[in-house]
mmCIF file of C-alpha atoms in Angstrom:
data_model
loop_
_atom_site.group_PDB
_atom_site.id
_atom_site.type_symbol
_atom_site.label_atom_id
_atom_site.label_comp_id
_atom_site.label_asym_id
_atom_site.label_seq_id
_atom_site.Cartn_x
_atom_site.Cartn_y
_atom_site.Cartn_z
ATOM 1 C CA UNK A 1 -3.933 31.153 -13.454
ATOM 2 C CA UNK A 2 -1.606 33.130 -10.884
ATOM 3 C CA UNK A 3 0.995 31.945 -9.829
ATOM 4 C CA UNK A 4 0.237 31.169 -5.896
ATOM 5 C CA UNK A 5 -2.820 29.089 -7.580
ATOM 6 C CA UNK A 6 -0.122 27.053 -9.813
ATOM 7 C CA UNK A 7 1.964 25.942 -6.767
ATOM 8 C CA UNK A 8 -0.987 24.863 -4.863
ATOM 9 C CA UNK A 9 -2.034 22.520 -7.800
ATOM 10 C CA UNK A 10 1.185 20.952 -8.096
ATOM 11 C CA UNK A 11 1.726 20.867 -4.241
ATOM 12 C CA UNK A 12 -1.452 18.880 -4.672
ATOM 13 C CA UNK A 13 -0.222 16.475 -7.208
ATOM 14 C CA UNK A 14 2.424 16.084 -5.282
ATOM 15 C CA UNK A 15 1.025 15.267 -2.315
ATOM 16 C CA UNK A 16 -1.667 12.480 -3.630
ATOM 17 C CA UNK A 17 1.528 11.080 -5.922
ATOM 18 C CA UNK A 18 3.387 10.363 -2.363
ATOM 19 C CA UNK A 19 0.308 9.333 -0.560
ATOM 20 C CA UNK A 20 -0.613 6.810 -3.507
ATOM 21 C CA UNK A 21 3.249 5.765 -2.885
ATOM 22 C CA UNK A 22 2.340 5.170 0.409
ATOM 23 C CA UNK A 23 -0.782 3.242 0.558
ATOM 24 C CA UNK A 24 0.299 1.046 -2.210
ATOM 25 C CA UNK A 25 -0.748 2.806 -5.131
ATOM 26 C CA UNK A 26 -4.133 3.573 -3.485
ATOM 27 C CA UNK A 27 -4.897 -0.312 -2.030
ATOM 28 C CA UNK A 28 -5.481 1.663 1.373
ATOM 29 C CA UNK A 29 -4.459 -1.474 3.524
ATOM 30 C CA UNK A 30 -0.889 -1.633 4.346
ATOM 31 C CA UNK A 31 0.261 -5.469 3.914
ATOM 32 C CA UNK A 32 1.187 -6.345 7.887
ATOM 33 C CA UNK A 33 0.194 -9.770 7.638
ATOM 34 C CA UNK A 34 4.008 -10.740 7.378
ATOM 35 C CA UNK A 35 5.655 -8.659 10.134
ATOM 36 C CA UNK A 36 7.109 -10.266 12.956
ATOM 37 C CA UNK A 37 6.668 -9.851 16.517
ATOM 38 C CA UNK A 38 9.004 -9.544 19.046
ATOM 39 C CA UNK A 39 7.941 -13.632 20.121
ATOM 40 C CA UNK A 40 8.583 -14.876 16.387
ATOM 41 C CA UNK A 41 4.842 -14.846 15.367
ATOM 42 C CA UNK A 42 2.805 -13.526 12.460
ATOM 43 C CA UNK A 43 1.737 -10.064 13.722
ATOM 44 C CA UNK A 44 -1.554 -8.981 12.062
ATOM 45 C CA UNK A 45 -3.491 -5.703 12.016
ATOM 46 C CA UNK A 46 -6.728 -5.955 13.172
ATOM 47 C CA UNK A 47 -8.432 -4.527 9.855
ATOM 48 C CA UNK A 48 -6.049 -7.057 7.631
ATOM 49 C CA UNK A 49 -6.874 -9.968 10.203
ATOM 50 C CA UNK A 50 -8.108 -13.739 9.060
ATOM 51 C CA UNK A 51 -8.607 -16.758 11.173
ATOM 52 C CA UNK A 52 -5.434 -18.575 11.703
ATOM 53 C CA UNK A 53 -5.821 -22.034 10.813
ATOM 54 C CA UNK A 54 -6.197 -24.578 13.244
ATOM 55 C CA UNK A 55 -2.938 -26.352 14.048
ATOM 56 C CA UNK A 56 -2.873 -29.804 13.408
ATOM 57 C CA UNK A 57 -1.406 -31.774 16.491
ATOM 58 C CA UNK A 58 1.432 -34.067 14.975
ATOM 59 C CA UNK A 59 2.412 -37.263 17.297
ATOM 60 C CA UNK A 60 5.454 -38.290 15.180
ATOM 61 C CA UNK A 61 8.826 -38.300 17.143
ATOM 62 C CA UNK A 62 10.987 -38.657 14.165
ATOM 63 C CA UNK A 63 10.372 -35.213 13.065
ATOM 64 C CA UNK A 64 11.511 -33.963 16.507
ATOM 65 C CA UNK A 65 14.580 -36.393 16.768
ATOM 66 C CA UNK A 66 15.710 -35.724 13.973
ATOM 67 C CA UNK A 67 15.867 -31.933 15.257
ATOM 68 C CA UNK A 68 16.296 -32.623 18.537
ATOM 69 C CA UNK A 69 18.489 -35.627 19.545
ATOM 70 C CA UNK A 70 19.921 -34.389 22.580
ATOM 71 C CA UNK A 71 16.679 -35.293 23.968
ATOM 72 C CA UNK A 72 17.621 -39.221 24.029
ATOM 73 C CA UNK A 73 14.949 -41.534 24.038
ATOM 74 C CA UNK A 74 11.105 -39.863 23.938
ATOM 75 C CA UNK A 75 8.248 -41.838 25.199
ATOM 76 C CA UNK A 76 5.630 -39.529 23.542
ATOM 77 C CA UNK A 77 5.419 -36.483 21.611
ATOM 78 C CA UNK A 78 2.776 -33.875 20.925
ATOM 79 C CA UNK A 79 3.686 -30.907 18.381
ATOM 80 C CA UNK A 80 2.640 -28.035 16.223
ATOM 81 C CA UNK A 81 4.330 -26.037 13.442
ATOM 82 C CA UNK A 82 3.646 -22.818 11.941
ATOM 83 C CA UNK A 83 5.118 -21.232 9.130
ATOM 84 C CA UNK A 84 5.829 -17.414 9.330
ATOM 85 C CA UNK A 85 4.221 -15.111 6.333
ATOM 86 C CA UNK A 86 1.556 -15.809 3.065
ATOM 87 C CA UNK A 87 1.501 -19.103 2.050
ATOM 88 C CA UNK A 88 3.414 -18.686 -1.428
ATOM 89 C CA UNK A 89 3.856 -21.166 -4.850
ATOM 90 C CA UNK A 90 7.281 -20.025 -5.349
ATOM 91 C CA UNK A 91 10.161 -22.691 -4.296
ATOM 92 C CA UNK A 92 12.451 -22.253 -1.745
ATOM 93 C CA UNK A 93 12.787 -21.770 2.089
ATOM 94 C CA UNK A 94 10.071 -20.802 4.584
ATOM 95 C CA UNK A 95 10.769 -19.604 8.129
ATOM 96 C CA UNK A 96 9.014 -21.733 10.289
ATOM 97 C CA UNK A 97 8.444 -21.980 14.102
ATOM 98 C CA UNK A 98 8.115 -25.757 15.758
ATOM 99 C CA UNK A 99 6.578 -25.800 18.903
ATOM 100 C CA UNK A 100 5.809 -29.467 21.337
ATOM 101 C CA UNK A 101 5.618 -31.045 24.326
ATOM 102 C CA UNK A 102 7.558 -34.269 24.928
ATOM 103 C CA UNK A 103 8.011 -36.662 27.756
ATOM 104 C CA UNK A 104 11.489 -37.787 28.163
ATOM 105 C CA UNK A 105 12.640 -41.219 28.935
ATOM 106 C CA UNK A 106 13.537 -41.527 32.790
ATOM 107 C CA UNK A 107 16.828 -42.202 32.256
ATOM 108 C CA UNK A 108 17.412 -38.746 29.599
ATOM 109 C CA UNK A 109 15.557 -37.077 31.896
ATOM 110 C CA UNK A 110 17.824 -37.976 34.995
ATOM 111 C CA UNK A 111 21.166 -37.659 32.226
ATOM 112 C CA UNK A 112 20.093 -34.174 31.082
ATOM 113 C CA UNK A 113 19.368 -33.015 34.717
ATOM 114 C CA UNK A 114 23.174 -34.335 35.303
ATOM 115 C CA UNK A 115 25.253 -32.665 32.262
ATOM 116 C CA UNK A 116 23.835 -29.628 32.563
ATOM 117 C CA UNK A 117 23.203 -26.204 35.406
ATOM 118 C CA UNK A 118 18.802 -26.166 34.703
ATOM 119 C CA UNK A 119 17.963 -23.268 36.863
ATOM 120 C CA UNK A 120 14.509 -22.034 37.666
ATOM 121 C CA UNK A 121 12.270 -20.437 34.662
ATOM 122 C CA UNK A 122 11.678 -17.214 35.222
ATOM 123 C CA UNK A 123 8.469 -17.221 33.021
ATOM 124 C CA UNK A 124 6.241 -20.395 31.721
ATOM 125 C CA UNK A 125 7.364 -21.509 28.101
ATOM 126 C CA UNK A 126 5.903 -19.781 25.663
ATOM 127 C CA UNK A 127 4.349 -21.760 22.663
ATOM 128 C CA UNK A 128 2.060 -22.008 19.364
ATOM 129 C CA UNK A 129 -1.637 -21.963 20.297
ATOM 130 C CA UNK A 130 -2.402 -25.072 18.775
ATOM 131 C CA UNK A 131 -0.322 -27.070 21.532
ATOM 132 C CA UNK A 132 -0.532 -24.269 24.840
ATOM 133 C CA UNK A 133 -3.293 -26.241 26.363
ATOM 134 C CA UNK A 134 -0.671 -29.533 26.257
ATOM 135 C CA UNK A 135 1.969 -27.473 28.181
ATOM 136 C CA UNK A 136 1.027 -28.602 32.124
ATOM 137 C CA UNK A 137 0.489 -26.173 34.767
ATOM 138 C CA UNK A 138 1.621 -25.558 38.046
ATOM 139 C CA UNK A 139 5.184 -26.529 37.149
ATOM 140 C CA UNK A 140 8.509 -25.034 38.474
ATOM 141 C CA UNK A 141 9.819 -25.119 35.259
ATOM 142 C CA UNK A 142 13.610 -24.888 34.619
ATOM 143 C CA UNK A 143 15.792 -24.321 32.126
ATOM 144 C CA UNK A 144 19.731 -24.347 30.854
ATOM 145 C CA UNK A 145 21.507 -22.176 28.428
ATOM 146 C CA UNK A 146 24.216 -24.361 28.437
ATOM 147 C CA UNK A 147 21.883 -27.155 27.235
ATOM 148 C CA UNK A 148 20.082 -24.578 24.795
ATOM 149 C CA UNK A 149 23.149 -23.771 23.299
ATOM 150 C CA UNK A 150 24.459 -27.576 22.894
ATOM 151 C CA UNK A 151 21.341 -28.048 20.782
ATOM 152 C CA UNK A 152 21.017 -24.959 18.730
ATOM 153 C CA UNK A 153 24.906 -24.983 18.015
ATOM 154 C CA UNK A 154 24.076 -20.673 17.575
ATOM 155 C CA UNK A 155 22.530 -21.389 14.230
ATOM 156 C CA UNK A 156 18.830 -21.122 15.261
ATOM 157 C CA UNK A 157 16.591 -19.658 18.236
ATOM 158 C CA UNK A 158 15.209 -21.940 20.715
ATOM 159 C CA UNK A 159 13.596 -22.248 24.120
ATOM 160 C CA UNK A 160 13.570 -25.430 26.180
ATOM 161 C CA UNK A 161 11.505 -25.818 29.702
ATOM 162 C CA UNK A 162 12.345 -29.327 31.604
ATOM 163 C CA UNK A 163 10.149 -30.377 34.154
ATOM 164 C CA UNK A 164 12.554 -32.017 36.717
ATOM 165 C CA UNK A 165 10.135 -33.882 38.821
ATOM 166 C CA UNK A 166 8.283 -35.691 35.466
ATOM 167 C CA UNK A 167 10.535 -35.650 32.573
ATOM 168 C CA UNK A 168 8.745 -33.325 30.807
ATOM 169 C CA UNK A 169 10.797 -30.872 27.884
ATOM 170 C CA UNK A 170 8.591 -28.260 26.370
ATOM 171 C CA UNK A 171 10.350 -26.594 23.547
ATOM 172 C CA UNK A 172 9.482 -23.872 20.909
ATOM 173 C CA UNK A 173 12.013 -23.292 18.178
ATOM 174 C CA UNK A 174 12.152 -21.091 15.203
ATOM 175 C CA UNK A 175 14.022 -22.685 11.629
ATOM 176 C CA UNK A 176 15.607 -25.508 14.054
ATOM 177 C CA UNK A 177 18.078 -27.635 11.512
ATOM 178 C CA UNK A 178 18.349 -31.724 11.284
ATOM 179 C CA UNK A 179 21.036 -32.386 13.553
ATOM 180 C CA UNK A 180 24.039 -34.344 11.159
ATOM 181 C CA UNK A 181 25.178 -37.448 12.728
#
C-alpha cells in the first residue's frame, strides 16, 4: 500500500470515528426533545416530534395560593402545568412551568391596583396551550414589575397580566416556590 493510500484510510477512520461521535454513536437523530426555547418550552425537532399530551385543566386554588398568595382571595381558578424534558423514573426535581387564569376577589383586585405602578402590556400574556383559549381577548392588559418582583422574591421567572376593569390575573411561571408564611 503507498503511502498517500495509507493516510486516506486512516483519514477515513477518522472521520466516521468523529461522525459516529457526533450522531450518537450512529443513532442518526440528535436528542432535541429537551432543549429549551427562548419562552421556557420544550423545543422539538420536527423529525424527533410526538404529540404533546393534552393538558389537563386543574380548578384547585390551593395549588396556586399556596404559590401565589399575593393574589388575596380568588373566586375561581383555571390552570395547566407542564413539566420541561422526558418524563424520567429517577427521583428528584423537575423544572416545571405553571400556567392559569384566575379571577381575583373585587376587593384584591382594587388592593393590588393600589400598592402597585400596573402599566400597559406591551404584548398579550403568553401561556401553556392547554389554558390559551381561557386567557380573554380584547383586553388592555397591564402589568407591574414591582408586583412581579414582590411575588417571585428573584428566585423564579414569572409573568403576571391584570385585567383592571374585571379582576382578572393571568400568570405563567416557571419552578414558582410555596410561598413560607
Amino acid at each position: 500500500m503507498a503511502r498517500g493510500d495509507v493516510r486516506r484510510a486512516y483519514g477515513a477512520v477518522a472521520l466516521v470515528a468523529a461522525l459516529a461521535l457526533i450522531t450518537g454513536c450512529g443513532s442518526g437523530v440528535a436528542d432535541t426533545a429537551s432543549v429549551r426555547s427562548p419562552a421556557g418550552s420544550s423545543a422539538r425537532s420536527p423529525e424527533s416530534a410526538e404529540p404533546e399530551p393534552e393538558q389537563t385543566i386543574e380548578r384547585d386554588k390551593e395549588p396556586v395560593l399556596e404559590r401565589f398568595p399575593e393574589f388575596g382571595d380568588i373566586t375561581s381558578v383555571e390552570w395547566v402545568t407542564k413539566d420541561f424534558g422526558r418524563p424520567s423514573r429517577m427521583p428528584g426535581p423537575t423544572d416545571f412551568r405553571l400556567s392559569g387564569v384566575a379571577q381575583l376577589a373585587d376587593a384584591d383586585a382594587e388592593r393590588l391596583r393600589k400598592e402597585h405602578d400596573w402599566v400597559p402590556a406591551e404584548e398579550a400574556p403568553a401561556t401553556l396551550a392547554g389554558i390559551s383559549s381561557r386567557v380573554p381577548e380584547g383586553v388592555a392588559w397591564e402589568v407591574s414589575e414591582g408586583f412581579t418582583s414582590q411575588v417571585t422574591g428573584g428566585a423564579f421567572e414569572a409573568t403576571f397580566f391584570l385585567d383592571p376593569e374585571t379582576g382578572v390575573m393571568v400568570f405563567d411561571a416557571v419552578n414558582p416556590a410555596v410561598a413560607h408564611s
